[in-house]
PDB file of C-alpha atoms in Angstrom:
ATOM      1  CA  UNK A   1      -8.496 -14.914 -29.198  1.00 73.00           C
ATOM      2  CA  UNK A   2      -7.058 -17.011 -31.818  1.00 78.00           C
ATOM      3  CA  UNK A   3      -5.117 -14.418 -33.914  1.00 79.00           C
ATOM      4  CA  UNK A   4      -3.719 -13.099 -30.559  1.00 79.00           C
ATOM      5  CA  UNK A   5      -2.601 -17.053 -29.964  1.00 83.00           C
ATOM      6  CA  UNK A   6      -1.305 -17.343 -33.241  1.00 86.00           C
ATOM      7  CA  UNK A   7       0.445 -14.018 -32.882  1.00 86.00           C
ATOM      8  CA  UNK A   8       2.588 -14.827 -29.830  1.00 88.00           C
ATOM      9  CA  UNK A   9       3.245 -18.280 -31.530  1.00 90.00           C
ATOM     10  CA  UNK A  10       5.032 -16.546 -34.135  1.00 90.00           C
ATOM     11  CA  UNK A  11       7.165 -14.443 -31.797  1.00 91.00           C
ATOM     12  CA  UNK A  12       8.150 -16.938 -29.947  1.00 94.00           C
ATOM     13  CA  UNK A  13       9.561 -18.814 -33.132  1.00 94.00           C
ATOM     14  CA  UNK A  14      11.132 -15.769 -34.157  1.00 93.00           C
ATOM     15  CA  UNK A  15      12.822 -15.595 -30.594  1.00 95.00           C
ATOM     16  CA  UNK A  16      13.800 -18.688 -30.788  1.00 97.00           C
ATOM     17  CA  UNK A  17      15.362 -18.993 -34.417  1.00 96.00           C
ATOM     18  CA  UNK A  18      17.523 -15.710 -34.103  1.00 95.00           C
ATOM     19  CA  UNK A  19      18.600 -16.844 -30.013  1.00 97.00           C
ATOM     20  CA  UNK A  20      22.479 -16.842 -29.631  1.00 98.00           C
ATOM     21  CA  UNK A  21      22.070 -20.355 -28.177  1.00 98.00           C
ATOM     22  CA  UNK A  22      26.077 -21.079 -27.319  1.00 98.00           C
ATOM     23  CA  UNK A  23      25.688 -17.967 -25.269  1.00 98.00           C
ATOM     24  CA  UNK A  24      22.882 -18.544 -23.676  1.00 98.00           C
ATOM     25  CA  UNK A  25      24.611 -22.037 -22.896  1.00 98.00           C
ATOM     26  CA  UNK A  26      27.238 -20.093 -21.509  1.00 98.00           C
ATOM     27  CA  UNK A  27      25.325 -18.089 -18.781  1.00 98.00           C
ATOM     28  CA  UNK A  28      25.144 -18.896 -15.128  1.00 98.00           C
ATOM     29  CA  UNK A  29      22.399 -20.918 -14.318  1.00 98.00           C
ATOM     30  CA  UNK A  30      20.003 -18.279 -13.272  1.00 98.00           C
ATOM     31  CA  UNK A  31      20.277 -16.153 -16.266  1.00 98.00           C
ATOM     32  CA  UNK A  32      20.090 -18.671 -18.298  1.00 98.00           C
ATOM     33  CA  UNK A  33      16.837 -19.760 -17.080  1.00 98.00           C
ATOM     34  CA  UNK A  34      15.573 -16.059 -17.399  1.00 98.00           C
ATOM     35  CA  UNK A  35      16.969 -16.073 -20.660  1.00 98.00           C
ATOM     36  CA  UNK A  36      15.033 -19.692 -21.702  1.00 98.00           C
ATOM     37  CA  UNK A  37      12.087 -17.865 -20.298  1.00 96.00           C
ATOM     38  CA  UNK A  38      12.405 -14.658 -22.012  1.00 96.00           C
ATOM     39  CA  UNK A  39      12.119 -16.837 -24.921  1.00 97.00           C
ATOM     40  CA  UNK A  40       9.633 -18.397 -24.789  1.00 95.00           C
ATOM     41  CA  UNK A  41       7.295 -15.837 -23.340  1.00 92.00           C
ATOM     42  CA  UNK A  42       8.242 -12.544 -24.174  1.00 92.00           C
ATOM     43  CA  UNK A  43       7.986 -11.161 -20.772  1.00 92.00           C
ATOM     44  CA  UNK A  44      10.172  -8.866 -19.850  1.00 94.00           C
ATOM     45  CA  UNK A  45       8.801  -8.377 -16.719  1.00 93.00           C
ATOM     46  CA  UNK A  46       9.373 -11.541 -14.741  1.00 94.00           C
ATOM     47  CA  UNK A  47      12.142 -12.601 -16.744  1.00 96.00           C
ATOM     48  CA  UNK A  48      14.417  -9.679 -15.332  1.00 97.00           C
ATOM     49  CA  UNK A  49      13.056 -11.094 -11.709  1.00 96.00           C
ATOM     50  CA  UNK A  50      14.454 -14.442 -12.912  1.00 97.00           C
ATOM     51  CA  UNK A  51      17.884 -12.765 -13.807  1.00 98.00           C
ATOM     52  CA  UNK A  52      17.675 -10.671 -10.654  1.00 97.00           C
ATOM     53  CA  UNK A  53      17.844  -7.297 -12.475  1.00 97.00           C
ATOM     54  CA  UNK A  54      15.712  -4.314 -13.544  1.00 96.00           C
ATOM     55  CA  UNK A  55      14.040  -4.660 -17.172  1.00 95.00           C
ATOM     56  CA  UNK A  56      16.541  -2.002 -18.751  1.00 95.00           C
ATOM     57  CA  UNK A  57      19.404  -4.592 -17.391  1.00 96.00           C
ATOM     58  CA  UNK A  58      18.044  -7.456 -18.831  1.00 97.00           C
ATOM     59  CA  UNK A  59      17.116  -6.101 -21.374  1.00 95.00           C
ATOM     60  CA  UNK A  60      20.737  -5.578 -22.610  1.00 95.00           C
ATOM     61  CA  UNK A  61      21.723  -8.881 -21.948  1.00 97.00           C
ATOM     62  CA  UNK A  62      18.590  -9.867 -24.255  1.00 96.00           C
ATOM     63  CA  UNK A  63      20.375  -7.769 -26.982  1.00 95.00           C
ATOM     64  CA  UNK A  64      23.908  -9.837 -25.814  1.00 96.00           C
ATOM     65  CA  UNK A  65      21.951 -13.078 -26.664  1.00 97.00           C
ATOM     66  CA  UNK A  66      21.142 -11.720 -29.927  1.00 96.00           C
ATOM     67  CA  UNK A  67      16.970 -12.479 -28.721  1.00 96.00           C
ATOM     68  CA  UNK A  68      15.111  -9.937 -30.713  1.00 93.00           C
ATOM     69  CA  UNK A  69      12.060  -8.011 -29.135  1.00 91.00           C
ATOM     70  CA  UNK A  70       9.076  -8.393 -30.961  1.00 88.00           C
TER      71      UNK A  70
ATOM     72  CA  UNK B   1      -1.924  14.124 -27.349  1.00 96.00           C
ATOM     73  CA  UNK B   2      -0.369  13.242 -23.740  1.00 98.00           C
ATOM     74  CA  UNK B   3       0.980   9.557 -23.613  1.00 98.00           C
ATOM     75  CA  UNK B   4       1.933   7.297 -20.579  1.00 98.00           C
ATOM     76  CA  UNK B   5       4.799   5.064 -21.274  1.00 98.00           C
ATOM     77  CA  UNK B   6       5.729   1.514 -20.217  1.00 96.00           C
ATOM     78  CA  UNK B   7       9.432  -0.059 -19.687  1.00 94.00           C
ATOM     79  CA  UNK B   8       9.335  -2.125 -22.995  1.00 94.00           C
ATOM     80  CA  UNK B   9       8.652   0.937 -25.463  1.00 96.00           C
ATOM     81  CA  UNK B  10      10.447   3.127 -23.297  1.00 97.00           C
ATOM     82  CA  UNK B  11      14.431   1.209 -23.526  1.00 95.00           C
ATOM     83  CA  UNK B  12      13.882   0.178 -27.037  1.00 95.00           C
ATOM     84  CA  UNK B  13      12.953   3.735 -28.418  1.00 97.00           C
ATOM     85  CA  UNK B  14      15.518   5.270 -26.253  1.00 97.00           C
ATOM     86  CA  UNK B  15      18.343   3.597 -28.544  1.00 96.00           C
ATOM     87  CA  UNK B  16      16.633   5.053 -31.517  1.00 97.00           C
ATOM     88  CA  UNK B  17      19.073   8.173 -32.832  1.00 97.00           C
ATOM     89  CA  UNK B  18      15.802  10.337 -33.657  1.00 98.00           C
ATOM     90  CA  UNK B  19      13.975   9.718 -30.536  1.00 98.00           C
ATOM     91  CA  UNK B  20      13.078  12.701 -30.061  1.00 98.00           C
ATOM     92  CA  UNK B  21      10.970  12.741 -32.849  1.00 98.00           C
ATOM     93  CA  UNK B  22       8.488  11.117 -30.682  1.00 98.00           C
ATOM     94  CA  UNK B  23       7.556  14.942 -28.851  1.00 98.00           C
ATOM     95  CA  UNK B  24       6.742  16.237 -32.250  1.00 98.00           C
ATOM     96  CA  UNK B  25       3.436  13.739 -31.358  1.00 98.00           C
ATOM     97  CA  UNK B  26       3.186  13.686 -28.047  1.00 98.00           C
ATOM     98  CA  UNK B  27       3.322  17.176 -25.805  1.00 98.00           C
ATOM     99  CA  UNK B  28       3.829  15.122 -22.618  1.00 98.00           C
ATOM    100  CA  UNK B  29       5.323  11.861 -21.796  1.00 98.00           C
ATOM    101  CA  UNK B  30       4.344  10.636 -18.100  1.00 98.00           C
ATOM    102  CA  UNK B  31       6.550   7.807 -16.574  1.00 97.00           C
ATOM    103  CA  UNK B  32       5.316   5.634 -13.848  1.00 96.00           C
ATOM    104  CA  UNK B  33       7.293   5.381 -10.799  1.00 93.00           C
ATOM    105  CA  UNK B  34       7.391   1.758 -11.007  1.00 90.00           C
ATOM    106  CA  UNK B  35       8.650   2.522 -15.158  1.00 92.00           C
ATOM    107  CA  UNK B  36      11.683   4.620 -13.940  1.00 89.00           C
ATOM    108  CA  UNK B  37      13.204   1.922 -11.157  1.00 90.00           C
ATOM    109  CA  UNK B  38      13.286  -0.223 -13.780  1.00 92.00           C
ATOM    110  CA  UNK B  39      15.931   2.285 -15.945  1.00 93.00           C
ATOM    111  CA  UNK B  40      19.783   2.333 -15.103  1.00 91.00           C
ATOM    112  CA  UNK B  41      21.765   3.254 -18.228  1.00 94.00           C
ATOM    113  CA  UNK B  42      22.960   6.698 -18.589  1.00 95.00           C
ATOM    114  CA  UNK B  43      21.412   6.921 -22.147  1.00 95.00           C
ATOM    115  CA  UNK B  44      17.957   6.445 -20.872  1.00 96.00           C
ATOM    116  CA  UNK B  45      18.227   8.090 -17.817  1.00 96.00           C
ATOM    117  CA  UNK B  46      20.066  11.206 -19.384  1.00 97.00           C
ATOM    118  CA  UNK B  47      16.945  11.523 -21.789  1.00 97.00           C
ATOM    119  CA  UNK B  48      14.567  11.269 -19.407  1.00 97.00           C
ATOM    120  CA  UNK B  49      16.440  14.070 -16.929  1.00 96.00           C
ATOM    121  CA  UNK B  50      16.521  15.971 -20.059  1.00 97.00           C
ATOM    122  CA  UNK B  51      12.270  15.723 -21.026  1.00 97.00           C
ATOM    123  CA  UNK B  52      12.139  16.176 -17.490  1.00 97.00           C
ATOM    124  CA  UNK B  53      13.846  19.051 -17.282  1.00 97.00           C
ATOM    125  CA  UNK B  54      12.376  20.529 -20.595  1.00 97.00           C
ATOM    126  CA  UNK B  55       8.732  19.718 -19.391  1.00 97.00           C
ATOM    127  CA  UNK B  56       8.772  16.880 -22.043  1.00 98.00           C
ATOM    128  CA  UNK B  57       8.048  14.677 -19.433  1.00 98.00           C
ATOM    129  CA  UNK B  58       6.645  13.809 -16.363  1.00 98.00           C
ATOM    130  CA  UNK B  59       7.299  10.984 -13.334  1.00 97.00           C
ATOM    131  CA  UNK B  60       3.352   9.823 -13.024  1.00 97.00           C
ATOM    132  CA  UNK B  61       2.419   8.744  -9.062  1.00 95.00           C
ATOM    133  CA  UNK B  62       1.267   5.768  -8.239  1.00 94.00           C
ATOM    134  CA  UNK B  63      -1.926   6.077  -7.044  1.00 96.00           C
ATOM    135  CA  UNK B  64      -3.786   3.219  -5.334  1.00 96.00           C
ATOM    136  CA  UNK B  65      -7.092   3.096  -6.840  1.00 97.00           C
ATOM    137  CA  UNK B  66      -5.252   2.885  -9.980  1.00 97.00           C
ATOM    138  CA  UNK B  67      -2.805   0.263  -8.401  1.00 96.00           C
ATOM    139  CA  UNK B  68      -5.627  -1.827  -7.229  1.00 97.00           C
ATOM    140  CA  UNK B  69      -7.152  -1.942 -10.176  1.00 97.00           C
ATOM    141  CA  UNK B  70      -3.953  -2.812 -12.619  1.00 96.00           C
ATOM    142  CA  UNK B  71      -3.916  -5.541  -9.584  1.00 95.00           C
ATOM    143  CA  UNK B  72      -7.532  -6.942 -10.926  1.00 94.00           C
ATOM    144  CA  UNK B  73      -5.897  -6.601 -14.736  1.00 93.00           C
ATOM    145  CA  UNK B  74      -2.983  -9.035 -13.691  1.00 91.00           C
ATOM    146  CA  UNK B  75      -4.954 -11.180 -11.737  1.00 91.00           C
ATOM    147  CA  UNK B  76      -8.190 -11.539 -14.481  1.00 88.00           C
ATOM    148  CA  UNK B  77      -5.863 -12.173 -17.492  1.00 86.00           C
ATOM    149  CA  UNK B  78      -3.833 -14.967 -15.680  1.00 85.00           C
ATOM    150  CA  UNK B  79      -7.214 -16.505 -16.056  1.00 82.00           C
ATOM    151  CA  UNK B  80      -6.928 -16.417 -20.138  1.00 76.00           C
ATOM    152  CA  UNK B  81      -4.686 -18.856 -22.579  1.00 72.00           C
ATOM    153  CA  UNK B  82      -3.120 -16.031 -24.000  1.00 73.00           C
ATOM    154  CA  UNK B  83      -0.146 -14.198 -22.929  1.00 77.00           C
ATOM    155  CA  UNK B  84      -0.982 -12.276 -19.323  1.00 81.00           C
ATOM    156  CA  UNK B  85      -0.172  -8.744 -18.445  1.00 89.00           C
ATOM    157  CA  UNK B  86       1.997  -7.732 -15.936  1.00 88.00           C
ATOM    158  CA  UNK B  87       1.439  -4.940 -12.804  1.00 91.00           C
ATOM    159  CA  UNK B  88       3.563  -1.851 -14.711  1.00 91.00           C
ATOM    160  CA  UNK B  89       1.971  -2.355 -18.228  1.00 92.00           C
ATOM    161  CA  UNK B  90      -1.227  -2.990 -16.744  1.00 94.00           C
ATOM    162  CA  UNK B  91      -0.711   0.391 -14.338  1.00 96.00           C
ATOM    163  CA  UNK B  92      -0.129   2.383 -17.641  1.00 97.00           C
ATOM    164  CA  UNK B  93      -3.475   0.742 -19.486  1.00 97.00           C
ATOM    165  CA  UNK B  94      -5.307   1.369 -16.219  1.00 97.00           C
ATOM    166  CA  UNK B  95      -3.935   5.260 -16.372  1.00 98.00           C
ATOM    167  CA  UNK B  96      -4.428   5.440 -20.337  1.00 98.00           C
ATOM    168  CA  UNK B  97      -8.099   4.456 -19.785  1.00 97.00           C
ATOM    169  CA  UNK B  98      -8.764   6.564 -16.633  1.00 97.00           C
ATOM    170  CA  UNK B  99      -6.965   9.875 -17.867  1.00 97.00           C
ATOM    171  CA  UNK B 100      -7.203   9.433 -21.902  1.00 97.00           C
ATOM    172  CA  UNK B 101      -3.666   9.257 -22.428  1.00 98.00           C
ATOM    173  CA  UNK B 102      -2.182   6.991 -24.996  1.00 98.00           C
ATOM    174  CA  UNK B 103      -0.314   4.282 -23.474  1.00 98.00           C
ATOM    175  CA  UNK B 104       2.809   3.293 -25.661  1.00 98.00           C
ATOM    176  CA  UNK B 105       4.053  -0.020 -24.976  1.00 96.00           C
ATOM    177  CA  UNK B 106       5.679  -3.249 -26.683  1.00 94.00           C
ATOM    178  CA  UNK B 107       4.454  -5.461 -24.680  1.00 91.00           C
ATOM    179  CA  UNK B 108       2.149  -8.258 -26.203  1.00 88.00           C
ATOM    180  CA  UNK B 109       0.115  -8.656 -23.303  1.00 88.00           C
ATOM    181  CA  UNK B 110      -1.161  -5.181 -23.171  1.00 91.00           C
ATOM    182  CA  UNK B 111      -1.710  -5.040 -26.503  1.00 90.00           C
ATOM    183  CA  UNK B 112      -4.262  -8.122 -26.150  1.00 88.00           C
ATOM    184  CA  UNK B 113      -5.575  -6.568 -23.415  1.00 89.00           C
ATOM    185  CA  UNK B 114      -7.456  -3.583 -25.351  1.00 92.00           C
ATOM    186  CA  UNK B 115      -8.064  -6.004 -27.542  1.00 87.00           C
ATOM    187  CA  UNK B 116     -10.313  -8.460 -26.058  1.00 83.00           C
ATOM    188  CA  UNK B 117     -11.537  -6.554 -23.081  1.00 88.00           C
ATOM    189  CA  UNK B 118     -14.764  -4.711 -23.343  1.00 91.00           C
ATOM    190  CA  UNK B 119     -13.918  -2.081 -20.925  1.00 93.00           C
ATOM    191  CA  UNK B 120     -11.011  -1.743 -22.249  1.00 95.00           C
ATOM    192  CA  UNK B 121     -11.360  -1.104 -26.201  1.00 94.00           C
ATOM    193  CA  UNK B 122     -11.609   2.870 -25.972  1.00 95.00           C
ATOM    194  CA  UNK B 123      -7.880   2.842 -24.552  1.00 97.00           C
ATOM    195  CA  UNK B 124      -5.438   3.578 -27.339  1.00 97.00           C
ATOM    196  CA  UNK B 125      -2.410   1.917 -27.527  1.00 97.00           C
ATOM    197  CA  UNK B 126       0.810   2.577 -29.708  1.00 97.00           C
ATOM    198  CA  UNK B 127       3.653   0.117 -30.228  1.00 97.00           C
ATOM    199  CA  UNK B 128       6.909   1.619 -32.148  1.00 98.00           C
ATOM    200  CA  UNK B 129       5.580   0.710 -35.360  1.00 97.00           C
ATOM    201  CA  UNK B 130       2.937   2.927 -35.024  1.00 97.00           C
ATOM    202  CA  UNK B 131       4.654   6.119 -34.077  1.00 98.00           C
ATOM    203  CA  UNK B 132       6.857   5.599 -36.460  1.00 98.00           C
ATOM    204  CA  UNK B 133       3.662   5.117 -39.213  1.00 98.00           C
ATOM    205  CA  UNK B 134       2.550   8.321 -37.335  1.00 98.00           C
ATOM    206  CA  UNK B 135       5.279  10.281 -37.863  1.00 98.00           C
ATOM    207  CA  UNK B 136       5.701   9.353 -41.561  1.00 98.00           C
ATOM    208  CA  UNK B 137       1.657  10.180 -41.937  1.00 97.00           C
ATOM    209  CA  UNK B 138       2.994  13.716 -40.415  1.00 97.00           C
ATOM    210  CA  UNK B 139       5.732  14.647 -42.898  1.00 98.00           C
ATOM    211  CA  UNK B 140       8.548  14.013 -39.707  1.00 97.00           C
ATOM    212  CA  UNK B 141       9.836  10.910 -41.427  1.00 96.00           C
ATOM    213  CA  UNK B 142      10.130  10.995 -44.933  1.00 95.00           C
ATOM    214  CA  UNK B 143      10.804   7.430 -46.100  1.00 96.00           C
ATOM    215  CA  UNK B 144       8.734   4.813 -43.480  1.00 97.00           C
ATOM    216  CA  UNK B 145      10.441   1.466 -44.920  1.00 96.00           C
ATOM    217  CA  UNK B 146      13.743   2.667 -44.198  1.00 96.00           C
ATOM    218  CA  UNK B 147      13.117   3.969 -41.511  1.00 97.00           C
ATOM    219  CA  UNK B 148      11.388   0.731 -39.764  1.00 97.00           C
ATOM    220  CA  UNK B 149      14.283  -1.212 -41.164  1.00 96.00           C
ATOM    221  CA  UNK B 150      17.220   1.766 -39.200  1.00 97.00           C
ATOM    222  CA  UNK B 151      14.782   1.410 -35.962  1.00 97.00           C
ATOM    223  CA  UNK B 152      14.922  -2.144 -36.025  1.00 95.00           C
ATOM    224  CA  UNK B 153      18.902  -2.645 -36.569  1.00 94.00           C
ATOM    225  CA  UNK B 154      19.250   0.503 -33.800  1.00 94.00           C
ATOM    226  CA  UNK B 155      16.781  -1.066 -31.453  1.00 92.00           C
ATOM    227  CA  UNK B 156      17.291  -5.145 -31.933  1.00 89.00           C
ATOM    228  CA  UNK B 157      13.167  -4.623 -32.189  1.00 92.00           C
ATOM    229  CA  UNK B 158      11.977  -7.124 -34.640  1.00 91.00           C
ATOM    230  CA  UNK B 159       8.203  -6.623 -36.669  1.00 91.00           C
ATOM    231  CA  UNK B 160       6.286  -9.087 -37.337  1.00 89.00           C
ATOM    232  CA  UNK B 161       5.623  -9.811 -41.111  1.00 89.00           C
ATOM    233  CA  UNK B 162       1.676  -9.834 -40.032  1.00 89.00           C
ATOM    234  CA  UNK B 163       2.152  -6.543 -38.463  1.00 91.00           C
ATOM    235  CA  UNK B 164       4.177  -5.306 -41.511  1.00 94.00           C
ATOM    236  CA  UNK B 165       2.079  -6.607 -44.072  1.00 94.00           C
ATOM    237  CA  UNK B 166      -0.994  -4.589 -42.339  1.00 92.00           C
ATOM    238  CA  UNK B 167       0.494  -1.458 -42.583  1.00 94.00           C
ATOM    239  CA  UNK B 168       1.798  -2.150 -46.233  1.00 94.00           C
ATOM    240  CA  UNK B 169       5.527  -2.331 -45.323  1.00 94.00           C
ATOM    241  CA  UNK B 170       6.526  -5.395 -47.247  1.00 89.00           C
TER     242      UNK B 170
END
């Protein structure tokens, strides 16, 4: 249980250090929000419910916001 | 090998130029319904029209013993201080376990999944990394660094240094 804690520790640092942050600054509220979350979870899933789209939407605005997928 | 695949592996690997590599593993790839209203590019869904129509792939049905059960998944790991699954990656583990397929995914939460639940250990799961280690191991790819480093810029799909350091990438 540990590693696996450890592991998504180090994504999410990873997510955050390469984040486009003055565009994610520049999004509507709701995607930015999705895009905060994205961040610091990795979820996919529910973020794209934040942002109101399907995951292959979001997923390109992920790319956008320069977040990597990890 | 016949493998189920989740949203997460499905639009990263779909921006990878030798996707199709991925058939020279795998003689089926099943979709879940819930997996394919979740695609709207023409890329993706012009590959997937095109497995389709070359029997390459396959829309799986949900099914709702299966659904009930990838219910229980969400549900029981919401329960856990690690990263929770959510209902379509848990639907694919549920399918890989019930049917033997291997269930390719990116996401974390499945991946913990196999990992720390007993019932189920036996399901295999592949991220990119490891096709891509596959295909190497089968003469398809014939340089792996490289090639991890050309998926990553194609894909904006970062490895971890843990993940590349166990497979002896860096």
């Amino acid at each position: 249980m540990e590693e696996w804690i450890e592991r998504f520790e180090e994504a999410r640092e990873l997510r955050r250090k390469y984040a486009d942050w003055n565009f994610i600054k520049s999004q509507p509220v709701r995607l930015r929000i999705a895009l905060d979350y994205y961040i610091e979870t990795g979820d996919l899933y529910n973020a794209s419910r934040l942002a109101g789209m399907t995951m292959e939407e979001f997923n390109e605005l992920r790319i956008k916001a320069r977040i990597p997928s990890i | 090998m016949i493998a189920i695949t989740d949203t997460s592996f499905l639009i990263d690997w779909v921006k990878y130029t030798k996707r199709d590599l991925i058939f020279k593993l795998f003689e089926l790839i099943y979709i879940p319904e819930s997996v394919f209203n979740e695609v709207r590019s023409e890329t993706t869904l012009l590959w997937i029209a095109e497995g389709l129509e070359n029997n390459k792939m396959a829309i799986f049905p949900e099914i709702s013993e299966l659904r009930n059960e990838a219910l229980r998944l969400v549900l029981e790991t919401r329960r856990l201080p690690i990263r929770s699954v959510d209902f379509p990656e848990a639907y694919c583990v549920v399918v890989g376990k019930v049917q033997n397929y291997v269930v390719l995914t990116e996401n974390g939460g499945a991946l913990a999944l196999v990992n720390y639940y007993d019932e189920y250990k036996e399901v295999k799961v592949m991220r990119a990394l490891e096709v891509l280690i596959e295909l190497y191991k089968r003469g398809f790819i014939q340089e792996i660094k490289g090639e991890v480093k050309d998926y990553s810029r194609q894909t904006n799909h970062l490895f971890s240094n843990r993940d590349l350091r166990k497979y002896g990438l860096i």
